XYZ file of C-alpha atoms in Angstrom:
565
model
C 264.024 -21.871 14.738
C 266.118 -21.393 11.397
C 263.840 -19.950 8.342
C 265.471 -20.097 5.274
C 264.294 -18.334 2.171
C 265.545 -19.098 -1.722
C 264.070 -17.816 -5.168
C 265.275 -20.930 -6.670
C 264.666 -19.825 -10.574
C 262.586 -23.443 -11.126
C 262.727 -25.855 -8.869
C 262.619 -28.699 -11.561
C 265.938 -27.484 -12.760
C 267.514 -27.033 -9.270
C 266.193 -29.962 -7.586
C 269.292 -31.565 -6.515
C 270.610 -28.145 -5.439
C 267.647 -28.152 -3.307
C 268.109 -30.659 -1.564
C 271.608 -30.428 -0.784
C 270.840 -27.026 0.578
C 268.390 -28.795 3.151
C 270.777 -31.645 3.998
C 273.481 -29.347 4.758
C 271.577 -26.467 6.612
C 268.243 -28.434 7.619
C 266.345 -25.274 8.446
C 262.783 -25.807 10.188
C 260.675 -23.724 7.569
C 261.992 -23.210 3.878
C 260.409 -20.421 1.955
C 260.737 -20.736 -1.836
C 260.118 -18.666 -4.706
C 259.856 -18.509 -8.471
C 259.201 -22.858 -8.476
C 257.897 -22.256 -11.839
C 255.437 -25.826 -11.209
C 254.870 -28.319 -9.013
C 257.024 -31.466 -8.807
C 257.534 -34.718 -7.171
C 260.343 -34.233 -4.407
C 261.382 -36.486 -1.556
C 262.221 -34.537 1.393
C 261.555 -36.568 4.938
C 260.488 -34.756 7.605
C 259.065 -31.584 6.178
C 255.063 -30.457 5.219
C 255.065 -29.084 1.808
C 252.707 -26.349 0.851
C 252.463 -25.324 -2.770
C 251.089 -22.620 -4.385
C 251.261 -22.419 -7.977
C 250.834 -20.426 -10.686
C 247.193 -20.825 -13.125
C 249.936 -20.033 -15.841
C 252.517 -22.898 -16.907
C 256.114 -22.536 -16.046
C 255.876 -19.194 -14.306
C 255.870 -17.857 -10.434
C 254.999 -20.203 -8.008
C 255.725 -20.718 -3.998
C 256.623 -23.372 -1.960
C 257.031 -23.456 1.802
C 258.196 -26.426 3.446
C 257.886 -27.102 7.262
C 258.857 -29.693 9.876
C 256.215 -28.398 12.201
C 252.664 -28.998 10.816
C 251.697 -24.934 11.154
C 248.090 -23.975 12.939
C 246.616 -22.812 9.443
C 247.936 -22.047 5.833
C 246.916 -19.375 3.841
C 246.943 -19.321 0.324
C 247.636 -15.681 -1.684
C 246.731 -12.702 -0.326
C 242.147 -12.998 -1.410
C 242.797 -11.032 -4.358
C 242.009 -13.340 -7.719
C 243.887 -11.426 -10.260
C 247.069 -11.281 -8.033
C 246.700 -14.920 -6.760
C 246.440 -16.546 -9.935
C 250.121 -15.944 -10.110
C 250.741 -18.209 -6.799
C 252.566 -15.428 -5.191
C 252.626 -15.367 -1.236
C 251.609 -18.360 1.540
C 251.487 -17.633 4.797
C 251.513 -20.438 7.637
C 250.248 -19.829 10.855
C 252.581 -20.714 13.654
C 251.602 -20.540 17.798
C 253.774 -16.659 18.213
C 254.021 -15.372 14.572
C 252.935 -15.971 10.781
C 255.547 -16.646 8.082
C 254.846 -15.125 5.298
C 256.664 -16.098 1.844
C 256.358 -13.691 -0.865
C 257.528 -13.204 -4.379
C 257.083 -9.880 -5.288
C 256.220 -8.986 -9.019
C 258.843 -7.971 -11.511
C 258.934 -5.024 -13.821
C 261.111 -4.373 -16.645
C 261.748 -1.271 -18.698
C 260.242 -3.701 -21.885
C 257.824 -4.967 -19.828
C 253.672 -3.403 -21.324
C 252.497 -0.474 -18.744
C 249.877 -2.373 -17.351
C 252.482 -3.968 -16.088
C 253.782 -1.191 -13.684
C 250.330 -0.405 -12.924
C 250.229 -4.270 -11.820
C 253.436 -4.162 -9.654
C 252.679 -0.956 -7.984
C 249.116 -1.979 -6.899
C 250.549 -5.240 -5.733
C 252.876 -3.404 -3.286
C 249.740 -2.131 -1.791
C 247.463 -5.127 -1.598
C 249.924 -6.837 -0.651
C 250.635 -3.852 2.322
C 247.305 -3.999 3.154
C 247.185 -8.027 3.783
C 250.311 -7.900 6.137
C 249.300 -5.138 8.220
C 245.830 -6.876 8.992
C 247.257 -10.433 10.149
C 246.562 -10.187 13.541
C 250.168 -12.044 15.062
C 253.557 -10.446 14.653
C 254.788 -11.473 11.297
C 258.175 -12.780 9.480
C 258.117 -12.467 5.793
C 260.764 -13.087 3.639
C 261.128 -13.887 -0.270
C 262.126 -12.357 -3.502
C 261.308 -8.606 -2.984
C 262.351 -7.511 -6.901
C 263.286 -4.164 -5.198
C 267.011 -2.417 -3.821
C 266.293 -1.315 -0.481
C 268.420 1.992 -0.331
C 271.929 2.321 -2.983
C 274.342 0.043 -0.398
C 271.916 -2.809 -2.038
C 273.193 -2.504 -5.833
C 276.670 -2.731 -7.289
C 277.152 0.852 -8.888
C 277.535 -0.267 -12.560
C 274.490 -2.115 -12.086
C 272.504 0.680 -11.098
C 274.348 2.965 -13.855
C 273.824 -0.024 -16.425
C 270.045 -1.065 -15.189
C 267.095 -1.344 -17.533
C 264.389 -0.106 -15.243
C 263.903 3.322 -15.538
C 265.274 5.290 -12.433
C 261.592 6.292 -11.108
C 260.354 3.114 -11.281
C 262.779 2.271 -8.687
C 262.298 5.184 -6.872
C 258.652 3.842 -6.880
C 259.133 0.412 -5.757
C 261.764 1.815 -3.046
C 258.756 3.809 -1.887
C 256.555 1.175 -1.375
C 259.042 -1.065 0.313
C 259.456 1.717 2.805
C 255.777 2.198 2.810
C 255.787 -1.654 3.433
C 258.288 -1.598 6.676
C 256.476 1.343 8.285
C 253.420 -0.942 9.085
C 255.614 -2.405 11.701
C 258.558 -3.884 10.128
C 262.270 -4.554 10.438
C 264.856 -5.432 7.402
C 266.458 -8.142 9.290
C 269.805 -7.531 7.572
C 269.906 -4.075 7.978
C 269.552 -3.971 11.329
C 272.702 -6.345 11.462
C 274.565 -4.826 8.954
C 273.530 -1.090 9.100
C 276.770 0.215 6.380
C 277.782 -2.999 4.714
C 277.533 -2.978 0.751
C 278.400 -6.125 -1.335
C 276.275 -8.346 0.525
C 274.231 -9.393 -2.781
C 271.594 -12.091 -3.005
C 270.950 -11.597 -6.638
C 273.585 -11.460 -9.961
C 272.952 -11.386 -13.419
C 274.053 -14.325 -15.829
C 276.507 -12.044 -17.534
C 279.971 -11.330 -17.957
C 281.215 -13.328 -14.659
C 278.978 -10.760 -12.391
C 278.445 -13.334 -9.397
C 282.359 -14.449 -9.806
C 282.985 -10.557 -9.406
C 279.988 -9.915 -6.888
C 278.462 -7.367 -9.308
C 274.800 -7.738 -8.238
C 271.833 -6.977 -6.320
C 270.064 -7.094 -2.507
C 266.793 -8.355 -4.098
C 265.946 -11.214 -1.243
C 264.905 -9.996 2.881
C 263.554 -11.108 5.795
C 261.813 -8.381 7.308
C 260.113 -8.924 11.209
C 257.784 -7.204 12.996
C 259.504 -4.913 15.172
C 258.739 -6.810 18.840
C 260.484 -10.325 17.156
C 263.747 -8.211 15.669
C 265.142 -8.681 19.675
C 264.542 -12.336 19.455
C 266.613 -12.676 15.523
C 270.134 -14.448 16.617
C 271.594 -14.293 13.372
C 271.130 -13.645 9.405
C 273.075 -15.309 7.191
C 273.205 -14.989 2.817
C 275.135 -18.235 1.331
C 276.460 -17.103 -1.619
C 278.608 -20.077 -2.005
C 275.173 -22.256 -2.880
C 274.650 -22.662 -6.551
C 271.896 -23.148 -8.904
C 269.880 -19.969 -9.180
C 271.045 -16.556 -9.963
C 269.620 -15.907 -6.374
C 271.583 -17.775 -2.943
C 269.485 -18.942 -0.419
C 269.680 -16.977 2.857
C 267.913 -17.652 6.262
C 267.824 -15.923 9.846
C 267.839 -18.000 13.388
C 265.230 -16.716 15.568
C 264.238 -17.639 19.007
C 260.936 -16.139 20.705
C 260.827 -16.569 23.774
C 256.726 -15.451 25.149
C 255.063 -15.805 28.290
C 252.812 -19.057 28.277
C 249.303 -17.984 27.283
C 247.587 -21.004 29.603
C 248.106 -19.194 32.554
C 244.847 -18.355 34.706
C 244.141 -15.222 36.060
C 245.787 -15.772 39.377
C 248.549 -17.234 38.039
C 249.179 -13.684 36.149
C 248.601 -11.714 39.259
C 251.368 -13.876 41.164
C 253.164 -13.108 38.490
C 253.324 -9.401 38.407
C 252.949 -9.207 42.452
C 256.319 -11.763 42.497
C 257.991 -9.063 40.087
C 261.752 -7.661 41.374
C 261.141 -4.443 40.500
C 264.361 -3.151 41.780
C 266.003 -5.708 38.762
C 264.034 -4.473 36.166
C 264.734 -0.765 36.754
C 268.042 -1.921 36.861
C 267.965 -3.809 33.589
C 266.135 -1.081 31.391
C 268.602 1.320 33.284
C 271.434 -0.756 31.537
C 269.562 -0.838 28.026
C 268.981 2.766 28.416
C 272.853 3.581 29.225
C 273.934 1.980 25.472
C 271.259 3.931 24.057
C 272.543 7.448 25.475
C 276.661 5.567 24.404
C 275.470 5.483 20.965
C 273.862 8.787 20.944
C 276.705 10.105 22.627
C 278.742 8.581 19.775
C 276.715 9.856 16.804
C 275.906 6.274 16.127
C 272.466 6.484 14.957
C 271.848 3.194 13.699
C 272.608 1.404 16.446
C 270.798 3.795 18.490
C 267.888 2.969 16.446
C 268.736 -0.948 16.772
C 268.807 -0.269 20.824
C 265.839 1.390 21.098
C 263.691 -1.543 18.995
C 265.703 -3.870 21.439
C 264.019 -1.941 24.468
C 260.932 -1.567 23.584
C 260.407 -5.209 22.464
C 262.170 -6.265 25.630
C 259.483 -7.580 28.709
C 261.046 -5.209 31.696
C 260.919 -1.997 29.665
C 257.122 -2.921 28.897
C 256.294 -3.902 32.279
C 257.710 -0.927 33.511
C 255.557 1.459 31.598
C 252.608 0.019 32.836
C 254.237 -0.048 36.332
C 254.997 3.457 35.719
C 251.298 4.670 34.389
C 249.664 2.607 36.586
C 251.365 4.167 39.723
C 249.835 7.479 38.890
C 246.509 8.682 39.224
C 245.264 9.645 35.885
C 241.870 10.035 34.404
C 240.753 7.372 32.177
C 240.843 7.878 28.721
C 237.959 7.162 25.897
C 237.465 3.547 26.975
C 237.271 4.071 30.131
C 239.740 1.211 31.102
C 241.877 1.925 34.599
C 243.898 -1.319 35.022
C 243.593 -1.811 38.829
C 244.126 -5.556 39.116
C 246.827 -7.321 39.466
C 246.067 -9.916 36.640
C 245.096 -6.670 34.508
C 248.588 -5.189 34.962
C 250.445 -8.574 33.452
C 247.849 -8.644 30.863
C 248.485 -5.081 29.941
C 252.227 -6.086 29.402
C 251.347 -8.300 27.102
C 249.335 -6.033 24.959
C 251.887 -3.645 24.182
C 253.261 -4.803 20.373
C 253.976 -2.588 17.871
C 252.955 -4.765 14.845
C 249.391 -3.715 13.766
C 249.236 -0.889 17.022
C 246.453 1.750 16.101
C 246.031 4.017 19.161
C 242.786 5.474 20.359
C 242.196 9.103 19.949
C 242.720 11.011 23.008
C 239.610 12.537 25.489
C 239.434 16.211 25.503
C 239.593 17.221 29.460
C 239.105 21.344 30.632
C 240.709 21.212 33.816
C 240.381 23.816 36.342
C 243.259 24.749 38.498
C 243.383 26.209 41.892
C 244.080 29.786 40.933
C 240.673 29.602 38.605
C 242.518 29.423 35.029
C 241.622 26.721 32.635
C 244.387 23.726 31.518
C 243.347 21.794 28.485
C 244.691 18.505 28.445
C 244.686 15.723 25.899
C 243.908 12.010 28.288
C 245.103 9.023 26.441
C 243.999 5.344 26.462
C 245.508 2.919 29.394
C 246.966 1.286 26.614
C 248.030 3.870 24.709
C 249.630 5.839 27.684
C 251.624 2.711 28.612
C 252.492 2.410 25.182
C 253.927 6.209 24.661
C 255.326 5.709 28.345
C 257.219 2.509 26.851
C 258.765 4.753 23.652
C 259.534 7.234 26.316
C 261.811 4.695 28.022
C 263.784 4.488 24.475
C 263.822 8.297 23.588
C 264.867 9.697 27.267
C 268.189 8.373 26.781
C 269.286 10.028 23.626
C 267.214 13.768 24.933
C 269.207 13.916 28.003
C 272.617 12.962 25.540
C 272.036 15.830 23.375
C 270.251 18.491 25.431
C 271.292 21.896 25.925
C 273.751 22.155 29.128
C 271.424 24.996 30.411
C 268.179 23.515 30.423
C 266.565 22.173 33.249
C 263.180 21.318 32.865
C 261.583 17.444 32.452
C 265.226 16.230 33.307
C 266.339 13.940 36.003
C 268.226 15.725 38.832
C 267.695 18.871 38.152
C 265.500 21.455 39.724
C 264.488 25.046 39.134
C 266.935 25.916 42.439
C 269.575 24.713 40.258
C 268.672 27.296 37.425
C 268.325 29.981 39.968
C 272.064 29.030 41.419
C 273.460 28.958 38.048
C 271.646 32.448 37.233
C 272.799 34.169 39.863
C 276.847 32.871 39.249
C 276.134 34.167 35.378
C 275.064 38.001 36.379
C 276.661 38.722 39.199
C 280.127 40.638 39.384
C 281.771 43.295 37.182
C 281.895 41.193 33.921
C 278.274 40.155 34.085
C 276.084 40.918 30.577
C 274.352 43.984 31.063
C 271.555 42.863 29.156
C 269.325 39.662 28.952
C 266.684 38.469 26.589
C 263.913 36.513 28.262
C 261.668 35.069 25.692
C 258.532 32.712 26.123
C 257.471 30.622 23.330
C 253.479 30.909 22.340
C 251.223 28.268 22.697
C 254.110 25.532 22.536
C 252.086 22.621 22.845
C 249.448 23.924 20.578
C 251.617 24.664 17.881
C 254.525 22.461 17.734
C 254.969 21.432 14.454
C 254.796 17.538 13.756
C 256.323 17.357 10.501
C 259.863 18.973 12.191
C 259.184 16.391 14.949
C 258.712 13.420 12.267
C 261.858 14.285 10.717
C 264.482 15.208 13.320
C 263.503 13.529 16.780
C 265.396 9.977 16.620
C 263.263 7.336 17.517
C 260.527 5.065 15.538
C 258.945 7.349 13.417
C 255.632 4.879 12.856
C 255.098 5.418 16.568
C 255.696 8.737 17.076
C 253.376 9.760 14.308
C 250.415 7.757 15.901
C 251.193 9.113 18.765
C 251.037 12.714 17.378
C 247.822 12.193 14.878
C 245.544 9.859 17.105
C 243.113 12.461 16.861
C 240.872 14.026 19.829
C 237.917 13.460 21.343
C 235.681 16.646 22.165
C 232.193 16.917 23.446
C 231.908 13.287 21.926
C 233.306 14.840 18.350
C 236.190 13.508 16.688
C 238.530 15.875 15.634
C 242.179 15.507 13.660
C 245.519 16.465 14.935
C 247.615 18.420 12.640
C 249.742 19.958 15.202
C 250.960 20.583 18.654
C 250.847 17.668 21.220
C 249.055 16.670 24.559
C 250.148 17.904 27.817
C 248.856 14.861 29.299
C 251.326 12.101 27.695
C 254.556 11.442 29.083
C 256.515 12.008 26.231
C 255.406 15.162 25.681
C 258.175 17.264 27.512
C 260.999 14.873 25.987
C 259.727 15.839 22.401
C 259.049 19.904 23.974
C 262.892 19.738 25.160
C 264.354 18.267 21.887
C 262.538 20.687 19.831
C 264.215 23.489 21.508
C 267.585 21.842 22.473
C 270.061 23.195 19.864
C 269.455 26.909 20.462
C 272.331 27.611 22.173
C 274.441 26.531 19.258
C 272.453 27.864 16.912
C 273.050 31.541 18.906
C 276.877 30.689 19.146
C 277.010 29.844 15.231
C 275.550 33.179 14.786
C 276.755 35.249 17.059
C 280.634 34.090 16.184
C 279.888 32.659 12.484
C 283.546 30.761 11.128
C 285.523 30.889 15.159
C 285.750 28.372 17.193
C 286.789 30.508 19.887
C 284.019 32.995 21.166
C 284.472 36.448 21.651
C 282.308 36.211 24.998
C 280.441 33.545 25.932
C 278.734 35.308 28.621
C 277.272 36.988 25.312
C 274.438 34.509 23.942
C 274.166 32.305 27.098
C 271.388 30.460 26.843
C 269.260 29.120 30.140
C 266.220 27.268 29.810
C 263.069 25.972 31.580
C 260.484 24.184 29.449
C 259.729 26.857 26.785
C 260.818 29.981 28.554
C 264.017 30.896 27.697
C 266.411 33.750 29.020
C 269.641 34.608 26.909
C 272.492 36.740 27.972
C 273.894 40.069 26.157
C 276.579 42.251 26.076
C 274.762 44.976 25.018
C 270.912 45.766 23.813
C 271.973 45.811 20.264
C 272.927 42.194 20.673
C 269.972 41.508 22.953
C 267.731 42.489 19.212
C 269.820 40.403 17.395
C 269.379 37.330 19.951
C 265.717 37.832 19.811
C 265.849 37.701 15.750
C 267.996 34.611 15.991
C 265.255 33.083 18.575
C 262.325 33.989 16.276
C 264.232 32.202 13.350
C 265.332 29.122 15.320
C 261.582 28.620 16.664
C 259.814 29.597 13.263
C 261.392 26.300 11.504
C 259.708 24.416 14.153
C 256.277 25.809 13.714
C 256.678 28.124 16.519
C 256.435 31.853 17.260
C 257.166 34.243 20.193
C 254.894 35.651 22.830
C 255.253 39.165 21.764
C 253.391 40.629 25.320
C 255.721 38.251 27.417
C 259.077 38.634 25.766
C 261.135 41.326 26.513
C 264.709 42.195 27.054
C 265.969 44.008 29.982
C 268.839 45.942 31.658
C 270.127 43.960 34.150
C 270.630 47.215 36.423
C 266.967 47.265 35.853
């Protein structure tokens, strides 16, 4: 399917540009802005939807469509923004289209006006995040994404004041963490000139001195099924061009009856679809490998939207035994297993909190452990599947724990080759970090660990359910989730550079690396020395390193030691 967006700065002037642009690119759903009225126009084939403004000559949306869509929506059921004839959304069988033009704001504009603009970001937020299908929208945005989207003299030369953009940059951010993708972005992570807007002055659109004012953003699970995006710049008429994406989704039939699902999962080559996430996950940990963070970013969103990394998290979590979580739901059945696949979409995803479980262990001490939702474990198992890939790229060489192929034999071997002989340290640190999952903090884990930071922070602040209280999250994550010792590895991966940088500050060759030598299972951590007065200074360097992360040392189990000790 080809959507096409244009703000086409009155349609009765721009008629005939119009409708060469549809002769020449016939795409299946055009989404206009700015028609400034309704008119009369001949175009064959499509269902037009208007929406205009109550005021003459001003806003104004139009959305034609070949396919007659399942419902239309007009504005967004607020009065005092829909009497401007700003958004229409048309309901299609997999997804809503959504075309929006965005309020303006100018430096001369009154201050109600801001106030107007700035609440519209959020209504208009608000309606998005509640339709209850993945969405596309696209349309005149009146907002630069980040600086690649505006020519520099423009943004030296621009009327709007410079927090006012800050402000509607906000917003749009605020706007694509419900769930959303800038289409062109994600193509085009570093490209700058690619304007869709240019002011009628001095030649600006001759010399591409303009503006990224127009996007098609997509809720993350349809980004995978986007072919293309393309701007035509070469189309005139407006001081906007037209652009459009080509996107092809591709979902399981929802006609099929129970047992048809359960043949379905039971007829599932699990051996291929290991085999295919195995390949997705081996150009995420290329990219990470690379320093490539975009695509990284890109990769992951392809994974996680893709069908064989979601049915293998629920293969995964469904293959071992686990309490139920605050529902109550164990998915047992076949036909509940290929349902479950089906549930897990980002767009609109609220988790449930977890259920508080005291678990006593054979030796009679008490393990608190967070129990998560079916869906919600198969949904953090699924983000799991995207972040493993980049934790094993950039771990620590020494640490062992939560990683594939390696064992706590193979710490002991590689212990033993580090002190043993006459060069050995004399000295080692062993440290062991206090209450790690209890205190981790999840603003340092919002900010640094690469993956989709929407997700992870639901999955950190879903809140906890104890003696049938709710309770917030504010730090420190469940035991019981698989993702848990990715995040508890890349929280404390880095230390052994961070020791190196400080030990040797400005060389690139060490004095000694047997002095600093960092070996690690989960959060206990043993560190080689030279001598004891290095062995302090380790242990201050530790204490710093852990204190940025919200994390502090178990003063009655660290120690450091003579190794003739």
């Amino acid at each position: 399917m080809k959507i096409a967006s244009w703000n086409i700065n009155g349609i009765a002037a721009h008629r005939r540009e119009l409708i060469k642009f549809l002769s020449d690119t016939k795409p299946d759903v055009m989404c206009i802005q700015e028609t400034r009225g309704q008119i009369v126009l001949a175009t064959p084939g499509y269902h037009d939807f208007w929406f205009s403004a109550s005021e003459p000559n001003y806003s104004g949306t139009l959305v034609l469509s070949r396919r007659e869509p399942l419902s239309v929506n007009l504005g967004i059921g607020i009065k005092k923004y829909d009497r401007e004839g700003r958004a229409i959304t048309l309901e299609y069988r997999d997804f809503y289209v959504v075309n929006v033009y965005v309020p303006n704001y100018q430096a001369q504009s009154p201050p109600e006006r801001r106030k107007f603009r700035l609440n519209w970001d959020a209504a208009f937020r608000t309606y998005v995040s509640k339709l209850p299908k993945p969405v596309v929208v696209c349309g005149d945005f009146n907002v630069t994404h980040t600086e690649k989207d505006i020519y520099p003299s423009e943004a030296r030369s621009s009327t709007v004041p410079p927090d006012m953009i800050t402000e509607e940059r906000k917003n749009f951010e605020r706007l694509l963490d419900v769930g959303l993708k800038d289409v062109f972005r994600a193509f085009y992570p570093e490209k700058r000139d690619a304007f869709t807007w240019w002011a009628h002055k001095n030649q600006n659109r001759i010399h591409n001195k303009g503006s990224r004012l127009d996007y098609f953003l997509v809720s993350n699970e349809l980004l995978t099924f986007v072919k293309s995006i393309k701007h035509y710049t070469d189309t005139q008429g407006s001081d906007h061009c037209p652009l459009s994406i080509m996107i092809n989704v591709t979902v399981q039939r929802t006609d099929l009856s129970d047992q048809d699902l359960a043949d379905q999962w039971e007829a599932t080559d699990w051996v291929l679809v290991k085999k295919k996430v195995h390949e997705m996950q081996t150009a995420i940990a290329q990219a990470a490998y690379n320093l490539d963070w975009e695509l990284v970013s890109q990769l992951q969103d392809k994974l996680t939207a893709s069908w064989n990394a979601r049915a293998l998290a629920v293969y995964e979590i469904t293959n071992k035994k686990s309490a139920p979580g605050v529902d109550g739901v164990v998915w047992q059945t076949s036909e509940e297993k290929a349902n479950a696949v089906r549930s897990l979409v980002s767009y609109a995803y609220t988790p449930l909190p977890y259920l508080h479980m005291d678990i006593l262990e054979a030796n009679g001490k008490h393990r608190n452990i967070n129990v998560a939702a079916a869906r919600d474990r198969a949904m953090i198992a699924l983000y799991a599947l995207s972040l493993s890939p980049v934790a094993e790229t950039t771990a620590d060489k020494k640490s062992f724990s939560a990683r594939g192929g390696r064992t706590k034999q193979d710490l002991h071997a590689y212990l033993f080759e580090a002190l043993d002989g006459p060069q050995a340290p004399k000295v080692v640190v062993i440290a062991d970090v206090r209450a790690f999952y209890e205190s981790a903090a999840h603003r340092w884990m919002i900010d640094h660990i690469p993956m989709n930071k929407t997700m992870l922070r639901k999955f950190l602040k879903a809140g906890v359910v104890r003696n049938g209280e709710l309770f917030n999250i504010d730090e420190g994550m469940s035991m019981g989730i698989s993702i848990s010792p990715l995040l508890a590895n890349m929280m404390l991966d880095g230390l052994q550079t961070y020791l190196y940088d400080h030990l040797y500050p400005g060389q690139e060759q060490k004095q000694s690396y047997a002095n600093g030598e960092l070996f690690r299972w989960a959060d206990d951590i043993l560190v080689t020395a030279d001598t004891w007065e290095q062995a302090e200074k380790i242990l201050e360097l530790i204490a710093d390193f852990l204190a940025d992360r919200g994390l502090g040392l178990n003063q009655e189990k660290t120690k450091i030691r003579r190794i003739s000790k």
